[in-house]
GROMACS .gro file of C-alpha atoms in nm:
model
  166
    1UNK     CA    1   2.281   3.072   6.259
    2UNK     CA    2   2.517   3.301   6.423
    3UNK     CA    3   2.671   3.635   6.210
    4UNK     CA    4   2.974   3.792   6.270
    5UNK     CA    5   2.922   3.988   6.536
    6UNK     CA    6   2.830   3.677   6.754
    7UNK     CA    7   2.456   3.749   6.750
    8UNK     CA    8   2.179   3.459   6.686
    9UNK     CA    9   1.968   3.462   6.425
   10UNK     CA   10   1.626   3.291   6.386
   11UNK     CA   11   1.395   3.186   6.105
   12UNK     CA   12   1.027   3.246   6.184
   13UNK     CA   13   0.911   2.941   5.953
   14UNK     CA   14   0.583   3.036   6.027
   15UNK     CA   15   0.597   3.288   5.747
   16UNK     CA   16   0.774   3.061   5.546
   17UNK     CA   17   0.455   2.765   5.535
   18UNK     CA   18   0.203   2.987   5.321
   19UNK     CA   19   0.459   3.004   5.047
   20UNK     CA   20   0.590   2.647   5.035
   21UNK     CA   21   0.200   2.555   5.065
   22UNK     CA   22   0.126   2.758   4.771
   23UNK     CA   23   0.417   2.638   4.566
   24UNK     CA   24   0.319   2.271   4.687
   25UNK     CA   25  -0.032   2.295   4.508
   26UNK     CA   26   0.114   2.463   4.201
   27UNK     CA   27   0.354   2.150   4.172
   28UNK     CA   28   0.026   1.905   4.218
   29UNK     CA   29  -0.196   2.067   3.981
   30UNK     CA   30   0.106   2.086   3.769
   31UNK     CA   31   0.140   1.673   3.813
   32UNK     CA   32  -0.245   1.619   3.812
   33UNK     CA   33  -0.215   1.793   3.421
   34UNK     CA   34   0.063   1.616   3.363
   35UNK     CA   35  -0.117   1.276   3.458
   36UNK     CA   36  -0.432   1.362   3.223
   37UNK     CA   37  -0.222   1.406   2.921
   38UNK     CA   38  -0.010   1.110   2.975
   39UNK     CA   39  -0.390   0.904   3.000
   40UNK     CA   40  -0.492   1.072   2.696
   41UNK     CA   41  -0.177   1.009   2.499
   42UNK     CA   42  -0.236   0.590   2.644
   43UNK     CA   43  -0.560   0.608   2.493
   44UNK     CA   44  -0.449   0.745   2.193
   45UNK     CA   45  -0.140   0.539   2.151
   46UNK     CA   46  -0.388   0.211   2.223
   47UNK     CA   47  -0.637   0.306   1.937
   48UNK     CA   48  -0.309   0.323   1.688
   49UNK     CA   49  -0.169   0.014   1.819
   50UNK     CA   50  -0.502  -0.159   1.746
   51UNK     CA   51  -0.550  -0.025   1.386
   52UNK     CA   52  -0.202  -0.063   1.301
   53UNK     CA   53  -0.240  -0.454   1.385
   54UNK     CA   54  -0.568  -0.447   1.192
   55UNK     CA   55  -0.354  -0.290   0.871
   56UNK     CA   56  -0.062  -0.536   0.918
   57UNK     CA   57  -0.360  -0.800   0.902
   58UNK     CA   58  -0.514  -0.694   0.603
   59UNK     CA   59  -0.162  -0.610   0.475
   60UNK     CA   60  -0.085  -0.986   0.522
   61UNK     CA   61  -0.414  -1.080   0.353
   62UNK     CA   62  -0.398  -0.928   0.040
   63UNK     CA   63   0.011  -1.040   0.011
   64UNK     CA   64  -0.109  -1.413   0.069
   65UNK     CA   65  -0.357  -1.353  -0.225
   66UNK     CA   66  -0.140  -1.140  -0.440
   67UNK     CA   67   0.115  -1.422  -0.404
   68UNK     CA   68  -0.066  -1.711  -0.446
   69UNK     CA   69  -0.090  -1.832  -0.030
   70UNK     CA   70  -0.411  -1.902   0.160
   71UNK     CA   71  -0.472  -1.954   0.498
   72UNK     CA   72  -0.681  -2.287   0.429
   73UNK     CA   73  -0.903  -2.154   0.158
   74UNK     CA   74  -0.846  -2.217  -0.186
   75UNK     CA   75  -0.541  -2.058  -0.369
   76UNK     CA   76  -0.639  -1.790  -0.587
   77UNK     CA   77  -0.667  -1.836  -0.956
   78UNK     CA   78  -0.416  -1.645  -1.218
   79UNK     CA   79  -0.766  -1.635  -1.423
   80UNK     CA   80  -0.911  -1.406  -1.123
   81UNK     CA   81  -0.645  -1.180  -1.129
   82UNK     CA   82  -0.500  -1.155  -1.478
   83UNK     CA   83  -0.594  -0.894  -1.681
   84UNK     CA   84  -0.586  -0.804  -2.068
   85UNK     CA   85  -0.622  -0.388  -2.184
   86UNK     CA   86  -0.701  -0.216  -2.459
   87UNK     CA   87  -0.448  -0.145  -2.717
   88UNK     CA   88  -0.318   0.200  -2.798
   89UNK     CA   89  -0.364   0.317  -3.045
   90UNK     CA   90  -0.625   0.061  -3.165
   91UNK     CA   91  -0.649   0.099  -3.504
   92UNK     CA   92  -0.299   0.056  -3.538
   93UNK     CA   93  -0.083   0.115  -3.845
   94UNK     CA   94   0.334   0.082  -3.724
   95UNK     CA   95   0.283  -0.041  -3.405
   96UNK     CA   96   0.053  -0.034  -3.086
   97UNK     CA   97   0.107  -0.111  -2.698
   98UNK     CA   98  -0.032  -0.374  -2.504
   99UNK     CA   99  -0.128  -0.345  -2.118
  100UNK     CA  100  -0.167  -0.626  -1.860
  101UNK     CA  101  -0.166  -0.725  -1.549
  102UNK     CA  102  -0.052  -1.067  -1.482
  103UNK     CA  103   0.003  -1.188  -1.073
  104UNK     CA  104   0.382  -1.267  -0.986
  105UNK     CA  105   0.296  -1.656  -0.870
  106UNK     CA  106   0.179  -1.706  -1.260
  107UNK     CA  107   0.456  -1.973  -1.429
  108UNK     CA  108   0.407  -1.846  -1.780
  109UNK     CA  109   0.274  -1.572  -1.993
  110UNK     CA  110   0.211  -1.441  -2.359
  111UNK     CA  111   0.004  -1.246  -2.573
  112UNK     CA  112  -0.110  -1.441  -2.924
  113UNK     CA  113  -0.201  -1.260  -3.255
  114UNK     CA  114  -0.463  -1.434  -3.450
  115UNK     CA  115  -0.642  -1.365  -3.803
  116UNK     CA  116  -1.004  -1.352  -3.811
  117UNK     CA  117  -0.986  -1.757  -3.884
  118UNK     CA  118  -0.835  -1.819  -3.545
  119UNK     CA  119  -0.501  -1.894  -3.675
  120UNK     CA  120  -0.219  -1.746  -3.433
  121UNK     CA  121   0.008  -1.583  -3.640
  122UNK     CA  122   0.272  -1.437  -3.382
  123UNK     CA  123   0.299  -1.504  -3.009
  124UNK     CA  124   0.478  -1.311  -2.793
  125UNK     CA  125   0.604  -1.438  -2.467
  126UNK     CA  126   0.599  -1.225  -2.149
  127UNK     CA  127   0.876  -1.153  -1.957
  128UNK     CA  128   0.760  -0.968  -1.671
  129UNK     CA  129   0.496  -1.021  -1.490
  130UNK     CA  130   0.244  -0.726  -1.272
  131UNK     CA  131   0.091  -0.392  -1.430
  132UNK     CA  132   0.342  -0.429  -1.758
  133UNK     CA  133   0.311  -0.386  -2.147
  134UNK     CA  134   0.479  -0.499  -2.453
  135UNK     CA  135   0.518  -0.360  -2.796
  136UNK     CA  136   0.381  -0.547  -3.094
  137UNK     CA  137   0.480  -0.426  -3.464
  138UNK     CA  138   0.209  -0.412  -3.664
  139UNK     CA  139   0.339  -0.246  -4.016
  140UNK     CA  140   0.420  -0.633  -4.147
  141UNK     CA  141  -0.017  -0.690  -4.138
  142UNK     CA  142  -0.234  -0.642  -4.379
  143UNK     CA  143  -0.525  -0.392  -4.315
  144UNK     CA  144  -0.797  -0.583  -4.158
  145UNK     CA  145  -0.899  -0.706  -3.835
  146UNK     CA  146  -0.676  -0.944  -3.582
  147UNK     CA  147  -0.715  -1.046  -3.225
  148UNK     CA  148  -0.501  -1.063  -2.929
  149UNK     CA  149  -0.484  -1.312  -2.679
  150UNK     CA  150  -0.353  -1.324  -2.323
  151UNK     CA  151  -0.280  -1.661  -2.248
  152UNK     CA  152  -0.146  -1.728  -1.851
  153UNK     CA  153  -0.041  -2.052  -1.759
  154UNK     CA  154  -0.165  -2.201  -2.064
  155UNK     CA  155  -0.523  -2.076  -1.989
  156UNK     CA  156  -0.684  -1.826  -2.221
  157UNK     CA  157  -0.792  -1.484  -1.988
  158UNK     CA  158  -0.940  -1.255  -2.260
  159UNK     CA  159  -0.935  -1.155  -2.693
  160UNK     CA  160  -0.965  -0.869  -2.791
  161UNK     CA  161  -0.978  -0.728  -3.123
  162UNK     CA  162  -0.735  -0.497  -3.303
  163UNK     CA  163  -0.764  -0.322  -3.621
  164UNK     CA  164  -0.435  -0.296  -3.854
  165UNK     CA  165  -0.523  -0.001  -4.140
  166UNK     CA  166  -0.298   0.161  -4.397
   0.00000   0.00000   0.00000
């Protein structure tokens, strides 16, 4: 270049090249860094990728079962899955609560009182179906000993027994 005075003016770029070496390597180790992590964070983002395809499988599994779908084997059975509790309280004297678990493709559901004899003496249709209860009144029974049915689909699951006192 040329100032204002007319002179020339030189650059002696020979004292220039150690610098712009030096900042050269800073910038490649900077990249070479830079290149590890973004390998790492593949790996990493490879191993979720695989488990999160292994969850959405066993996610899908356990919906086909829960819902009553099979991938060729047999469908699943609302006798396999249903479920009766315990009452509470148990002995009862006004009233006591009922627990069960009945699966969401099930058509029908209720819980049957019966006397010692076997004779149903109140049934009590369910109408929702999963991890649910129902109420049953119990201060119009005598003191003794009754059972309590679920009954899914028409098929007996489980009786158990229930004690009414005064």
């Amino acid at each position: 270049g040329v100032d204002k005075s007319g002179d020339l003016w030189g650059i002696r770029y020979a004292e220039f090249v150690p610098s712009i070496v030096k900042g050269m390597q800073e910038q490649q180790k900077i990249i070479d860094d830079q290149q590890e992590t973004i390998k790492k964070q593949q790996q990493i983002i490879s191993e979720v990728l695989n488990k999160l395809e292994a969850f959405s499988t066993q996610l899908k599994d356990i919906k086909n079962c829960c819902s009553g779908k099979s991938d060729g084997g047999s469908s699943p059975s609302v006798v396999t899955f249903s479920q009766l509790f315990n009452a509470v309280p148990n002995p009862s004297s006004n009233s006591t609560v009922i627990s069960y678990f009945v699966p969401t493709f099930a058509n029908s559901a209720r819980i049957e009182l019966s006397n010692g004899s076997g004779n149903i003496l109140q049934s009590f249709p369910l109408p929702s179906f999963g991890n649910s209860s129902t109420t049953i009144k119990t201060d119009n029974l005598a003191s003794g000993t009754y059972y309590y049915s679920l009954i899914v689909d028409d098929r007996l699951i489980d009786t158990k027994r229930l004690n009414v006192i005064f």
